[in-house]
CSV table of C-alpha atoms in Angstrom, one decimal:
chain,number,residue,atom,x,y,z
C,1,MET,CA,58.5,139.0,82.9
C,2,VAL,CA,61.3,138.9,85.5
C,3,PHE,CA,63.1,135.6,86.0
C,4,ASN,CA,65.1,134.5,88.9
C,5,THR,CA,68.7,134.0,87.6
C,6,ILE,CA,70.2,131.5,90.3
C,7,ASN,CA,72.2,129.4,88.0
C,8,LYS,CA,69.3,129.9,85.6
C,9,LYS,CA,67.2,127.6,87.7
C,10,LYS,CA,63.4,128.4,88.5
C,11,ILE,CA,61.6,129.1,91.5
C,12,GLY,CA,58.2,127.9,92.0
C,13,VAL,CA,55.8,129.5,94.9
C,14,CYS,CA,52.7,127.6,96.0
C,15,ILE,CA,50.3,129.5,98.4
C,16,ILE,CA,47.5,127.4,100.2
C,17,THR,CA,44.6,129.3,101.3
C,18,TYR,CA,41.2,128.6,102.9
C,19,ASN,CA,38.4,130.9,103.7
C,20,SER,CA,41.0,133.7,104.7
C,21,GLN,CA,41.1,136.3,102.2
C,22,GLU,CA,42.6,138.8,104.7
C,23,TYR,CA,45.3,136.7,105.5
C,24,PHE,CA,46.1,135.5,102.1
C,25,GLU,CA,46.4,139.3,101.0
C,26,LYS,CA,49.0,140.0,103.6
C,27,LEU,CA,51.0,137.2,102.3
C,28,PHE,CA,50.7,138.0,99.0
C,29,TYR,CA,51.7,141.4,99.0
C,30,SER,CA,54.6,140.5,101.2
C,31,LEU,CA,56.2,138.3,98.5
C,32,PRO,CA,59.2,139.5,96.5
C,33,ASP,CA,57.5,139.3,93.1
C,34,HIS,CA,60.7,139.7,91.3
C,35,LYS,CA,62.6,136.8,93.2
C,36,TYR,CA,60.6,133.8,91.8
C,37,ASP,CA,59.3,132.6,88.5
C,38,GLU,CA,55.9,130.9,88.8
C,39,LEU,CA,53.1,131.6,91.4
C,40,VAL,CA,50.2,129.3,91.9
C,41,VAL,CA,47.3,129.8,94.5
C,42,VAL,CA,45.3,126.7,95.6
C,43,ASN,CA,41.9,128.1,97.2
C,44,GLY,CA,40.0,125.1,99.0
C,45,GLY,CA,37.4,127.3,100.6
C,46,ASN,CA,34.9,130.0,99.1
C,47,PRO,CA,36.0,132.1,96.2
C,48,TYR,CA,37.7,135.5,97.2
C,49,ASP,CA,36.0,138.6,95.7
C,50,LYS,CA,38.8,140.3,93.9
C,51,ILE,CA,41.5,139.4,91.3
C,52,TYR,CA,45.0,139.5,92.2
C,53,LYS,CA,47.9,140.3,89.7
C,54,ARG,CA,51.6,140.0,89.7
C,55,MET,CA,53.9,142.7,88.5
C,56,ASN,CA,56.4,140.2,86.9
C,57,GLY,CA,54.0,137.4,85.5
C,58,PRO,CA,50.7,135.6,85.8
C,59,ILE,CA,49.2,133.9,88.7
C,60,LYS,CA,47.8,130.4,88.2
C,61,TRP,CA,44.6,130.2,90.5
C,62,ILE,CA,43.1,126.8,91.3
C,63,GLN,CA,39.7,126.9,92.9
C,64,HIS,CA,38.5,123.9,94.6
C,65,GLU,CA,34.5,123.4,94.4
C,66,LYS,CA,34.7,121.5,97.7
C,67,ASN,CA,37.4,121.3,100.3
C,68,LYS,CA,39.8,118.7,99.3
C,69,GLY,CA,42.2,118.7,102.3
C,70,SER,CA,45.5,120.3,102.9
C,71,GLY,CA,47.4,117.2,101.1
C,72,GLN,CA,45.4,117.3,98.0
C,73,SER,CA,45.7,121.1,97.8
C,74,ARG,CA,49.6,120.9,98.1
C,75,ASN,CA,49.5,118.1,95.4
C,76,ASP,CA,47.8,120.4,92.9
C,77,GLY,CA,50.2,123.1,93.4
C,78,LEU,CA,52.9,121.0,93.0
C,79,GLU,CA,51.8,119.4,90.1
C,80,TYR,CA,51.2,122.7,88.3
C,81,LEU,CA,54.8,123.8,89.2
C,82,ARG,CA,55.9,120.8,87.9
C,83,SER,CA,54.4,120.9,84.6
C,84,ARG,CA,56.1,124.7,84.4
C,85,ASP,CA,59.4,122.6,85.0
C,86,MET,CA,60.3,124.6,88.2
C,87,ASP,CA,63.8,123.4,90.1
C,88,TYR,CA,62.9,124.8,93.5
C,89,TYR,CA,59.4,124.6,95.2
C,90,PHE,CA,58.1,126.7,98.1
C,91,ILE,CA,54.9,125.9,99.8
C,92,ILE,CA,53.3,128.6,101.8
C,93,GLU,CA,50.3,128.6,104.0
C,94,ASP,CA,48.1,131.7,103.9
C,95,ASP,CA,48.6,132.9,107.4
C,96,MET,CA,52.5,133.6,106.9
C,97,VAL,CA,54.3,136.8,106.2
C,98,ILE,CA,57.6,137.2,104.2
C,99,LEU,CA,60.0,139.8,105.8
C,100,ASP,CA,63.0,139.4,103.7
C,101,GLU,CA,62.9,139.7,100.1
C,102,ASN,CA,66.1,137.3,99.8
C,103,ILE,CA,64.1,134.5,101.6
C,104,PHE,CA,64.0,132.1,98.5
C,105,ASP,CA,67.6,132.7,97.6
C,106,LYS,CA,68.8,131.8,101.1
C,107,TYR,CA,66.9,128.7,101.5
C,108,ILE,CA,68.6,127.8,97.8
C,109,GLU,CA,72.0,128.7,98.9
C,110,ALA,CA,71.5,126.6,102.0
C,111,ASN,CA,70.8,123.8,99.8
C,112,LYS,CA,73.8,124.2,97.6
C,113,VAL,CA,76.3,124.2,100.4
C,114,SER,CA,74.7,121.6,102.4
C,115,GLY,CA,73.0,119.2,99.9
C,116,LEU,CA,69.7,119.1,102.2
C,117,GLN,CA,66.8,119.1,99.6
C,118,TYR,CA,63.8,119.9,102.1
C,119,PHE,CA,63.8,122.6,104.9
C,120,CYS,CA,60.5,123.7,106.8
C,121,TYR,CA,60.2,126.8,109.0
C,122,ALA,CA,60.5,126.0,112.6
C,123,SER,CA,57.3,128.3,113.2
C,124,ASN,CA,55.4,126.9,116.6
C,125,ALA,CA,56.3,123.1,116.5
C,126,TRP,CA,56.6,121.4,119.6
C,127,GLY,CA,59.8,122.0,121.3
C,128,VAL,CA,61.5,124.4,119.0
C,129,GLY,CA,61.6,127.2,121.4
C,130,PRO,CA,60.3,131.1,120.9
C,131,ARG,CA,61.1,133.2,118.1
C,132,PHE,CA,64.9,134.3,118.0
C,133,ALA,CA,65.5,132.0,120.9
C,134,ARG,CA,65.1,128.7,119.3
C,135,THR,CA,66.0,125.2,120.8
C,136,PRO,CA,67.1,122.7,118.3
C,137,ARG,CA,68.7,119.6,118.9
C,138,MET,CA,71.6,120.1,116.6
C,139,LYS,CA,73.2,123.3,115.0
C,140,VAL,CA,75.5,122.6,111.8
C,141,GLN,CA,77.7,125.6,110.4
C,142,TYR,CA,78.2,125.1,106.8
C,143,THR,CA,79.7,128.3,105.9
C,144,GLU,CA,80.4,131.7,107.7
C,145,ASN,CA,76.8,132.8,106.7
C,146,ILE,CA,74.8,129.6,106.7
C,147,THR,CA,74.0,127.6,109.9
C,148,ILE,CA,71.3,124.9,109.9
C,149,ASN,CA,69.2,124.0,112.8
C,150,LEU,CA,67.9,120.6,113.4
C,151,TYR,CA,64.5,120.2,115.1
C,152,GLN,CA,62.8,117.1,116.5
C,153,HIS,CA,59.3,118.2,115.2
C,154,CYS,CA,58.2,120.6,112.3
C,155,CYS,CA,55.4,122.6,110.8
C,156,ASN,CA,54.2,122.6,107.1
C,157,GLU,CA,53.6,126.4,107.1
C,158,PHE,CA,56.6,127.2,104.9
C,159,THR,CA,58.6,124.5,103.2
C,160,PHE,CA,61.2,124.4,100.6
C,161,ARG,CA,62.2,121.3,98.2
C,162,THR,CA,63.9,120.4,95.0
C,163,LYS,CA,62.7,119.0,92.0
C,164,GLU,CA,65.0,115.9,92.5
C,165,LEU,CA,63.4,115.2,95.9
C,166,ILE,CA,59.9,115.4,94.5
C,167,ASP,CA,60.8,113.0,91.6
C,168,LYS,CA,62.4,110.6,93.9
C,169,VAL,CA,59.7,110.9,97.0
C,170,GLY,CA,56.7,112.1,95.3
C,171,ASN,CA,53.6,114.1,96.5
C,172,TYR,CA,51.7,114.3,99.7
C,173,ASN,CA,49.4,111.3,100.6
C,174,PRO,CA,46.0,112.9,100.2
C,175,ASN,CA,44.5,110.2,102.2
C,176,TYR,CA,45.6,111.8,105.5
C,177,LEU,CA,43.5,114.4,107.2
C,178,SER,CA,46.2,116.0,109.2
C,179,MET,CA,49.7,113.7,109.2
C,180,PHE,CA,50.3,114.4,105.3
C,181,ASP,CA,53.4,116.2,106.4
C,182,VAL,CA,54.6,113.6,108.8
C,183,ASP,CA,54.2,110.7,106.1
C,184,ASN,CA,56.0,112.9,103.7
C,185,ILE,CA,58.9,113.5,106.0
C,186,LYS,CA,58.9,109.9,106.7
C,187,ARG,CA,59.4,109.0,103.0
C,188,ILE,CA,61.9,111.9,102.7
C,189,SER,CA,64.1,110.2,105.5
C,190,ASP,CA,63.8,106.9,103.8
C,191,TRP,CA,65.7,108.2,100.7
C,192,GLU,CA,69.4,108.1,101.0
C,193,LEU,CA,69.7,111.8,100.2
C,194,GLY,CA,66.8,112.9,102.8
C,195,ASN,CA,67.2,114.3,106.3
C,196,PRO,CA,67.0,111.9,109.0
C,197,PHE,CA,63.5,111.6,110.7
C,198,TRP,CA,63.3,113.4,114.0
C,199,TYR,CA,65.8,116.2,112.4
C,200,SER,CA,64.1,118.5,110.4
C,201,PRO,CA,66.3,121.2,109.0
C,202,ASP,CA,65.8,125.0,108.9
C,203,LEU,CA,68.0,127.9,108.5
C,204,SER,CA,69.2,129.2,111.9
C,205,ASP,CA,68.1,133.0,111.0
C,206,SER,CA,64.8,132.0,109.4
C,207,ASP,CA,63.0,134.1,112.0
C,208,SER,CA,64.3,137.2,110.3
C,209,LEU,CA,63.0,135.9,106.9
C,210,ILE,CA,59.4,134.9,107.7
C,211,ASN,CA,57.0,135.0,110.4
C,212,ASN,CA,53.4,133.8,111.3
C,213,ASN,CA,50.8,136.6,110.7
C,214,PRO,CA,50.5,138.0,114.2
C,215,ASP,CA,46.7,138.7,113.4
C,216,ALA,CA,46.0,135.4,112.6
C,217,ILE,CA,43.8,132.9,114.5
C,218,SER,CA,44.8,129.1,114.3
C,219,ARG,CA,42.6,127.0,112.2
C,220,MET,CA,44.2,123.7,113.2
C,221,ASN,CA,41.5,122.5,115.5
C,222,PRO,CA,38.9,125.0,116.0
C,223,ASP,CA,36.0,122.6,117.0
C,224,GLY,CA,38.4,120.1,118.9
C,225,SER,CA,37.4,117.4,116.2
C,226,ARG,CA,41.1,117.2,115.0
C,227,ASP,CA,42.5,115.0,118.0
C,228,SER,CA,39.8,112.3,117.6
C,229,LYS,CA,40.4,112.2,113.9
C,230,LEU,CA,44.2,111.8,114.1
C,231,GLN,CA,43.5,108.3,115.3
C,232,ASP,CA,42.9,107.4,111.8
C,233,ASP,CA,46.0,109.0,110.5
C,234,ALA,CA,48.1,107.2,113.1
C,235,LYS,CA,46.6,103.9,111.6
C,236,LEU,CA,47.4,104.8,108.2
C,237,PHE,CA,50.7,105.7,109.0
C,238,HIS,CA,50.9,102.2,110.7
C,239,LEU,CA,49.6,100.4,107.6
C,240,LEU,CA,51.8,102.3,105.1
C,241,HIS,CA,55.2,102.2,107.3
C,242,GLY,CA,54.8,99.1,109.6
C,243,LYS,CA,55.0,101.1,112.6
C,244,PHE,CA,53.4,104.1,114.4
C,245,VAL,CA,55.3,107.6,114.3
C,246,TRP,CA,56.7,107.4,117.8
C,247,GLN,CA,58.4,104.0,116.8
C,248,THR,CA,60.2,105.4,113.9
C,249,GLU,CA,64.0,105.0,114.4
C,250,GLU,CA,65.9,107.9,115.9
C,251,LEU,CA,69.4,108.0,114.8
C,252,SER,CA,72.2,108.9,117.2
C,253,ARG,CA,74.0,112.4,117.0
C,254,SER,CA,77.0,110.6,115.4
C,255,GLN,CA,74.9,108.9,112.8
C,256,VAL,CA,73.2,112.1,112.0
C,257,ILE,CA,76.7,113.8,111.4
C,258,GLU,CA,77.6,111.0,109.2
C,259,LYS,CA,74.4,111.1,107.2
C,260,LEU,CA,74.8,114.9,106.8
C,261,LYS,CA,78.5,114.4,105.7
C,262,PHE,CA,77.2,111.9,103.0
C,263,ILE,CA,74.3,114.3,101.8
C,264,LYS,CA,76.9,117.1,101.6
C,265,GLN,CA,79.5,114.7,99.8
C,266,CYS,CA,76.9,113.8,97.1
C,267,LYS,CA,75.9,117.4,96.2
C,268,MET,CA,79.3,118.4,96.1
C,269,GLN,CA,80.2,115.4,93.4
C,270,ALA,CA,77.0,116.3,91.5
C,271,THR,CA,77.7,119.8,91.2
C,272,PRO,CA,79.4,120.5,88.0
């Protein structure tokens, strides 16, 4: 088995798939197999008709007998990776494609220089702009090679987080149908070392690292029922946080800068 050697810390990858074997295969074969230590696949749909193998290690396959939802699928993957004592966690939906074999290294390096412990690929989120012409709210250059974009909205198709963040913030709340990621980001922002809400971080060059599968068809709201069910999610968010999402405090630019400075300082102090 070939293990990642970045400071001898281990990388875990979780793929979430649902009735999309063709998409899954394209993502699976795009993964840089020698660049991570553990892979877990959580299939919330029908079983696939073949067995997949890695060159550099086993695959943990979790097959749900019934659809438990996106939040619980992510939790099952995270819990397995936590049982394997991973340091860095990447969750990827099956309709993504990796373009650069160094993608994991680059997000980890961004964590090391910024202290930010959560990143999410901008993808097709509201207001982020088109690929290679993104429109972030802020850009922060940490080194000559690492600039981080901050967006008002985010997607959950590709995310990075650290062991420390998961230990402090916890897993996703599986009681949400669709807003499990929004709730998770709110809890991250409530942590003293979490990025501010309404300022979701991503690498400025992420479009050269990953992309949505161009052949994939969106499954977010296929029958139009998602919008009506979001009302229940909104009520749950209000119950848990005492406000609706749109009422969540938005920090000023200067406050965001101070928070980012604080996060970086804490990271530098904690680095041996």
